[in-house]
Amino acid sequence: MEEQKKLTGHEPYQPTTLGIDSRKLGIWVFLASEAVFFSGLIATYLIVTVRSTQGPYPNEVLSLPLVSVNTFVLIASSLAMVIALSNAEENKIHRTVIWLIVTAVLGLVFLGGQVYEFIHLFHNGLTLDQNLFGASFYTLTGTHGLHVLSGIIWIILVIFQLLKFRGDASQAAMKVELTGLYWHFVDLIWIIIFTVVYLLYT
Amino acid sequence: MAVVYKKDEKAAKKRPNYVLVFIALAVLTVIEVAVVQFPLPRAPILIALSIIKAALVALFYMHLRSDSRIFSALFGLGIILGIAMVISFVLLINTPFGNDH
């Protein structure tokens, strides 16, 4: 009887028949589906916000200075992430970990800013069930915030993996690259949300 | 044995200037905020600026410029579907059929 080889979970990843890494292909398919998902939320926001029949309205409660600073923080976190990837590609694991920590901290600062904004809006009478603007605003920005939180958790997991990592440098770089793709996508979506939610209506 | 991809190696060697991309993103954000303060045609300028910023992130930070075209095609398909959804929803709701006013 042929003996079955037990899988350890550390087998090398096989290329697809297209000659590209199956993990990267997977993450790009996921990001494409996420783009459609966020488009649905953005479309909903555009449609229902202008139909709010009672206040508060976007131009009455949204704070552009706070969100502009938050936008800079997220853009800076993307820079930290690509620097982490550059270091990972050069097999500088410790530097990679440091830049990943910087990325996660900037992500947390962004989330802190968002929580502060939500509290400020809540005190100004904008709740989830106050009007159509409130419902669509919290759904869109809250969903994005949850994505940032997921990204931070992912980064922390990769940091722990890298600290224990003793394998091939290209595999470490791939872990960082996949995390980075997700993180940059979250940044890209925020660029659109910043324009649609905060700049067009304030 | 780890699988090494030639395109990945090539991309790693020819890295874009990430700091320059960051500065461009920051400057464009400042311009966006400034546009809101002046009586300018807001929507076309802001939409154009946000498309440029999103493209910078996708091309340089997500490496679509140097990576396999398959990834660009996949992601582009998602973006096109998304944009089509936004446009069709907004147009549909503003027609006499969709307008409840």
CSV table of C-alpha atoms in Angstrom, one decimal:
chain,number,residue,atom,x,y,z
A,1,MET,CA,0.0,0.0,0.0
A,2,GLU,CA,1.3,3.4,-0.9
A,3,GLU,CA,2.1,5.5,2.1
A,4,GLN,CA,0.5,8.9,2.1
A,5,LYS,CA,2.8,11.8,2.9
A,6,LYS,CA,1.6,13.9,5.8
A,7,LEU,CA,1.2,17.6,5.1
A,8,THR,CA,3.1,19.9,7.5
A,9,GLY,CA,1.7,23.2,6.3
A,10,HIS,CA,5.2,24.4,5.3
A,11,GLU,CA,5.3,22.9,1.8
A,12,PRO,CA,6.5,25.3,-1.0
A,13,TYR,CA,3.7,27.1,-2.9
A,14,GLN,CA,3.3,26.0,-6.5
A,15,PRO,CA,3.1,28.4,-9.3
A,16,THR,CA,-0.2,28.6,-11.3
A,17,THR,CA,-0.3,27.5,-14.9
A,18,LEU,CA,-0.1,31.2,-15.7
A,19,GLY,CA,3.4,31.2,-14.2
A,20,ILE,CA,2.5,33.5,-11.3
A,21,ASP,CA,2.4,33.0,-7.6
A,22,SER,CA,-0.9,31.4,-6.5
A,23,ARG,CA,-1.0,33.4,-3.3
A,24,LYS,CA,-0.6,36.7,-5.2
A,25,LEU,CA,-3.3,35.7,-7.7
A,26,GLY,CA,-5.6,34.9,-4.8
A,27,ILE,CA,-5.1,38.2,-3.0
A,28,TRP,CA,-5.7,40.1,-6.3
A,29,VAL,CA,-8.9,38.3,-6.9
A,30,PHE,CA,-9.9,39.1,-3.3
A,31,LEU,CA,-9.0,42.8,-3.8
A,32,ALA,CA,-11.0,43.0,-7.0
A,33,SER,CA,-14.1,41.6,-5.1
A,34,GLU,CA,-13.4,44.1,-2.3
A,35,ALA,CA,-13.4,46.9,-4.9
A,36,VAL,CA,-16.9,45.9,-6.1
A,37,PHE,CA,-18.0,45.6,-2.4
A,38,PHE,CA,-16.9,49.2,-1.6
A,39,SER,CA,-18.3,50.5,-4.8
A,40,GLY,CA,-21.7,49.3,-3.6
A,41,LEU,CA,-21.3,51.1,-0.3
A,42,ILE,CA,-20.1,54.3,-2.0
A,43,ALA,CA,-23.0,54.2,-4.5
A,44,THR,CA,-25.4,53.8,-1.6
A,45,TYR,CA,-23.8,56.8,0.2
A,46,LEU,CA,-24.1,59.0,-2.9
A,47,ILE,CA,-27.7,58.0,-3.5
A,48,VAL,CA,-29.1,58.3,0.0
A,49,THR,CA,-27.1,61.1,1.6
A,50,VAL,CA,-28.7,63.8,-0.6
A,51,ARG,CA,-32.1,62.4,0.4
A,52,SER,CA,-31.8,63.0,4.1
A,53,THR,CA,-34.9,64.9,5.1
A,54,GLN,CA,-33.6,66.0,8.5
A,55,GLY,CA,-30.2,67.1,9.9
A,56,PRO,CA,-27.5,67.1,10.8
A,57,TYR,CA,-26.2,67.3,7.2
A,58,PRO,CA,-22.6,66.6,6.1
A,59,ASN,CA,-21.6,70.3,5.9
A,60,GLU,CA,-22.8,70.9,9.4
A,61,VAL,CA,-20.9,68.2,11.3
A,62,LEU,CA,-18.0,66.8,9.3
A,63,SER,CA,-14.5,68.1,10.3
A,64,LEU,CA,-12.2,68.5,7.3
A,65,PRO,CA,-9.0,69.3,9.3
A,66,LEU,CA,-9.2,66.2,11.5
A,67,VAL,CA,-9.9,63.9,8.5
A,68,SER,CA,-7.1,65.5,6.4
A,69,VAL,CA,-4.6,64.7,9.2
A,70,ASN,CA,-6.0,61.2,9.3
A,71,THR,CA,-5.6,60.9,5.5
A,72,PHE,CA,-1.9,61.9,5.8
A,73,VAL,CA,-1.4,59.3,8.5
A,74,LEU,CA,-2.8,56.5,6.3
A,75,ILE,CA,-0.7,57.6,3.3
A,76,ALA,CA,2.4,57.7,5.6
A,77,SER,CA,1.5,54.1,6.7
A,78,SER,CA,1.6,53.0,3.1
A,79,LEU,CA,5.1,54.5,2.7
A,80,ALA,CA,6.1,52.6,5.9
A,81,MET,CA,4.7,49.4,4.4
A,82,VAL,CA,6.6,49.6,1.1
A,83,ILE,CA,9.8,50.4,3.1
A,84,ALA,CA,9.1,47.2,5.1
A,85,LEU,CA,8.8,45.2,1.9
A,86,SER,CA,12.0,46.7,0.5
A,87,ASN,CA,13.8,45.5,3.6
A,88,ALA,CA,12.2,42.1,3.5
A,89,GLU,CA,13.3,41.7,-0.2
A,90,GLU,CA,16.9,42.4,1.0
A,91,ASN,CA,16.5,39.9,3.8
A,92,LYS,CA,16.8,42.5,6.5
A,93,ILE,CA,14.2,40.9,8.8
A,94,HIS,CA,14.7,43.1,11.9
A,95,ARG,CA,14.3,46.3,9.8
A,96,THR,CA,11.3,44.8,8.2
A,97,VAL,CA,9.7,44.1,11.6
A,98,ILE,CA,10.5,47.7,12.7
A,99,TRP,CA,8.8,49.2,9.6
A,100,LEU,CA,5.8,46.8,10.0
A,101,ILE,CA,5.5,48.1,13.6
A,102,VAL,CA,5.6,51.7,12.3
A,103,THR,CA,2.8,50.8,9.8
A,104,ALA,CA,0.6,49.1,12.5
A,105,VAL,CA,1.1,52.1,14.9
A,106,LEU,CA,0.1,54.6,12.1
A,107,GLY,CA,-2.9,52.4,11.4
A,108,LEU,CA,-3.8,52.5,15.1
A,109,VAL,CA,-3.4,56.3,15.0
A,110,PHE,CA,-5.8,56.4,12.0
A,111,LEU,CA,-8.3,54.3,13.9
A,112,GLY,CA,-8.0,56.5,17.0
A,113,GLY,CA,-8.8,59.5,14.9
A,114,GLN,CA,-11.8,57.8,13.4
A,115,VAL,CA,-13.1,56.8,16.9
A,116,TYR,CA,-12.6,60.4,18.0
A,117,GLU,CA,-14.5,61.6,15.0
A,118,PHE,CA,-17.4,59.2,15.6
A,119,ILE,CA,-17.6,60.4,19.2
A,120,HIS,CA,-17.6,64.0,18.1
A,121,LEU,CA,-20.3,63.3,15.5
A,122,PHE,CA,-22.4,61.4,18.0
A,123,HIS,CA,-22.3,64.4,20.4
A,124,ASN,CA,-23.4,66.6,17.5
A,125,GLY,CA,-26.5,64.4,17.0
A,126,LEU,CA,-25.4,62.2,14.2
A,127,THR,CA,-26.3,58.7,15.1
A,128,LEU,CA,-26.7,55.6,12.9
A,129,ASP,CA,-30.5,55.9,13.0
A,130,GLN,CA,-30.7,59.7,12.9
A,131,ASN,CA,-31.1,60.1,9.2
A,132,LEU,CA,-30.0,58.6,5.8
A,133,PHE,CA,-26.7,60.5,5.9
A,134,GLY,CA,-25.9,59.0,9.4
A,135,ALA,CA,-26.8,55.5,8.3
A,136,SER,CA,-24.8,55.5,5.1
A,137,PHE,CA,-21.8,57.5,6.6
A,138,TYR,CA,-21.3,55.1,9.5
A,139,THR,CA,-21.7,52.1,7.3
A,140,LEU,CA,-19.2,53.2,4.8
A,141,THR,CA,-16.5,54.7,7.0
A,142,GLY,CA,-17.1,52.0,9.7
A,143,THR,CA,-16.6,49.2,7.2
A,144,HIS,CA,-13.4,50.9,6.1
A,145,GLY,CA,-12.3,51.2,9.7
A,146,LEU,CA,-12.9,47.5,10.2
A,147,HIS,CA,-10.7,46.8,7.2
A,148,VAL,CA,-8.0,48.9,8.7
A,149,LEU,CA,-8.4,46.9,12.0
A,150,SER,CA,-8.1,43.6,10.0
A,151,GLY,CA,-5.0,45.0,8.3
A,152,ILE,CA,-3.4,45.8,11.7
A,153,ILE,CA,-4.2,42.3,13.0
A,154,TRP,CA,-2.7,40.8,9.8
A,155,ILE,CA,0.5,42.9,10.2
A,156,ILE,CA,0.9,41.9,13.9
A,157,LEU,CA,0.5,38.2,12.8
A,158,VAL,CA,3.2,38.6,10.1
A,159,ILE,CA,5.5,40.4,12.6
A,160,PHE,CA,5.3,37.3,14.9
A,161,GLN,CA,5.8,35.0,12.0
A,162,LEU,CA,8.9,37.0,10.9
A,163,LEU,CA,10.4,37.0,14.4
A,164,LYS,CA,10.3,33.2,14.3
A,165,PHE,CA,11.2,32.9,10.6
A,166,ARG,CA,14.3,30.9,9.7
A,167,GLY,CA,13.5,30.0,6.1
A,168,ASP,CA,14.0,31.4,2.6
A,169,ALA,CA,14.1,35.2,2.4
A,170,SER,CA,11.9,35.3,-0.7
A,171,GLN,CA,9.1,33.5,1.3
A,172,ALA,CA,9.4,36.1,4.1
A,173,ALA,CA,9.2,38.9,1.5
A,174,MET,CA,6.1,37.2,0.0
A,175,LYS,CA,4.3,37.3,3.4
A,176,VAL,CA,5.1,41.1,3.7
A,177,GLU,CA,4.0,41.7,0.0
A,178,LEU,CA,0.6,40.0,0.5
A,179,THR,CA,0.0,42.0,3.6
A,180,GLY,CA,1.2,45.1,1.9
A,181,LEU,CA,-1.2,44.7,-1.1
A,182,TYR,CA,-4.1,44.5,1.3
A,183,TRP,CA,-2.9,47.5,3.3
A,184,HIS,CA,-2.3,49.7,0.2
A,185,PHE,CA,-5.8,48.7,-1.1
A,186,VAL,CA,-7.3,50.0,2.2
A,187,ASP,CA,-5.3,53.2,1.7
A,188,LEU,CA,-6.6,53.4,-2.0
A,189,ILE,CA,-10.2,53.0,-0.8
A,190,TRP,CA,-9.7,55.8,1.8
A,191,ILE,CA,-8.5,58.1,-1.0
A,192,ILE,CA,-11.9,57.6,-2.7
A,193,ILE,CA,-13.9,57.9,0.5
A,194,PHE,CA,-12.1,61.1,1.5
A,195,THR,CA,-13.1,62.7,-1.7
A,196,VAL,CA,-16.7,61.4,-1.9
A,197,VAL,CA,-17.6,61.8,1.8
A,198,TYR,CA,-15.6,64.7,3.1
A,199,LEU,CA,-14.6,66.9,0.1
A,200,LEU,CA,-17.6,66.8,-2.2
A,201,TYR,CA,-20.2,67.5,0.5
A,202,THR,CA,-18.4,69.8,2.9
B,1,MET,CA,12.3,24.2,-2.5
B,2,ALA,CA,11.0,27.8,-2.7
B,3,VAL,CA,9.6,28.9,-6.0
B,4,VAL,CA,11.3,32.0,-7.3
B,5,TYR,CA,9.7,34.2,-9.9
B,6,LYS,CA,11.8,36.1,-12.4
B,7,LYS,CA,9.4,39.0,-12.6
B,8,ASP,CA,9.5,39.5,-8.8
B,9,GLU,CA,13.3,39.6,-8.8
B,10,LYS,CA,13.2,42.1,-11.6
B,11,ALA,CA,10.7,44.2,-9.8
B,12,ALA,CA,12.7,44.1,-6.6
B,13,LYS,CA,15.8,45.4,-8.4
B,14,LYS,CA,14.0,48.3,-10.2
B,15,ARG,CA,12.2,49.9,-7.3
B,16,PRO,CA,10.4,53.2,-7.7
B,17,ASN,CA,11.2,56.1,-5.5
B,18,TYR,CA,8.6,55.5,-2.8
B,19,VAL,CA,9.3,58.7,-0.9
B,20,LEU,CA,8.7,60.7,-4.1
B,21,VAL,CA,5.3,58.9,-4.5
B,22,PHE,CA,4.5,59.8,-0.9
B,23,ILE,CA,5.4,63.4,-1.5
B,24,ALA,CA,3.2,63.5,-4.6
B,25,LEU,CA,0.3,61.9,-2.6
B,26,ALA,CA,0.7,64.4,0.2
B,27,VAL,CA,0.9,67.4,-2.2
B,28,LEU,CA,-2.2,66.2,-4.1
B,29,THR,CA,-4.1,65.9,-0.8
B,30,VAL,CA,-3.2,69.5,0.1
B,31,ILE,CA,-4.4,70.6,-3.3
B,32,GLU,CA,-7.7,68.7,-2.7
B,33,VAL,CA,-8.3,70.4,0.6
B,34,ALA,CA,-7.4,73.8,-0.9
B,35,VAL,CA,-9.8,73.3,-3.8
B,36,VAL,CA,-12.7,73.0,-1.3
B,37,GLN,CA,-11.8,76.5,0.1
B,38,PHE,CA,-12.2,78.3,-3.2
B,39,PRO,CA,-15.2,78.8,-5.5
B,40,LEU,CA,-14.0,76.4,-8.1
B,41,PRO,CA,-15.9,73.6,-10.0
B,42,ARG,CA,-15.3,71.2,-7.2
B,43,ALA,CA,-16.5,67.8,-8.5
B,44,PRO,CA,-14.4,67.4,-11.7
B,45,ILE,CA,-11.2,68.6,-10.0
B,46,LEU,CA,-11.6,66.5,-6.9
B,47,ILE,CA,-12.6,63.3,-8.9
B,48,ALA,CA,-9.6,63.8,-11.2
B,49,LEU,CA,-7.2,64.3,-8.3
B,50,SER,CA,-8.5,61.3,-6.4
B,51,ILE,CA,-8.1,59.1,-9.5
B,52,ILE,CA,-4.5,60.3,-9.9
B,53,LYS,CA,-3.8,59.5,-6.2
B,54,ALA,CA,-5.5,56.1,-6.4
B,55,ALA,CA,-3.5,55.3,-9.6
B,56,LEU,CA,-0.2,56.3,-7.9
B,57,VAL,CA,-0.9,53.9,-5.0
B,58,ALA,CA,-1.9,51.1,-7.4
B,59,LEU,CA,0.9,51.5,-9.8
B,60,PHE,CA,3.8,52.1,-7.5
B,61,TYR,CA,2.9,51.0,-3.9
B,62,MET,CA,1.0,47.9,-5.2
B,63,HIS,CA,3.6,47.4,-8.0
B,64,LEU,CA,1.0,47.0,-10.8
B,65,ARG,CA,3.4,49.0,-13.0
B,66,SER,CA,6.1,46.3,-12.9
B,67,ASP,CA,4.1,43.2,-11.9
B,68,SER,CA,2.3,40.7,-14.1
B,69,ARG,CA,-0.4,42.2,-16.4
B,70,ILE,CA,-2.7,39.4,-15.1
B,71,PHE,CA,-3.0,41.2,-11.8
B,72,SER,CA,-3.7,44.5,-13.5
B,73,ALA,CA,-6.4,42.9,-15.6
B,74,LEU,CA,-8.0,41.2,-12.5
B,75,PHE,CA,-8.0,44.4,-10.4
B,76,GLY,CA,-9.0,46.5,-13.3
B,77,LEU,CA,-12.0,44.3,-13.9
B,78,GLY,CA,-13.1,44.8,-10.3
B,79,ILE,CA,-12.6,48.6,-10.6
B,80,ILE,CA,-14.5,48.8,-13.9
B,81,LEU,CA,-17.4,46.7,-12.4
B,82,GLY,CA,-17.4,49.0,-9.3
B,83,ILE,CA,-17.4,52.2,-11.3
B,84,ALA,CA,-20.2,50.9,-13.6
B,85,MET,CA,-22.2,50.0,-10.5
B,86,VAL,CA,-21.8,53.5,-9.0
B,87,ILE,CA,-22.7,55.3,-12.2
B,88,SER,CA,-25.7,53.0,-13.0
B,89,PHE,CA,-27.1,53.3,-9.4
B,90,VAL,CA,-26.8,57.1,-9.4
B,91,LEU,CA,-28.3,57.4,-12.9
B,92,LEU,CA,-31.1,54.9,-12.1
B,93,ILE,CA,-32.1,56.7,-8.9
B,94,ASN,CA,-32.2,60.1,-10.7
B,95,THR,CA,-34.5,58.9,-13.4
B,96,PRO,CA,-38.3,59.6,-13.1
B,97,PHE,CA,-38.7,55.8,-12.6
B,98,GLY,CA,-36.2,55.8,-9.6
B,99,ASN,CA,-37.0,59.2,-8.2
B,100,ASP,CA,-39.5,59.0,-5.4
B,101,HIS,CA,-40.0,62.8,-5.1
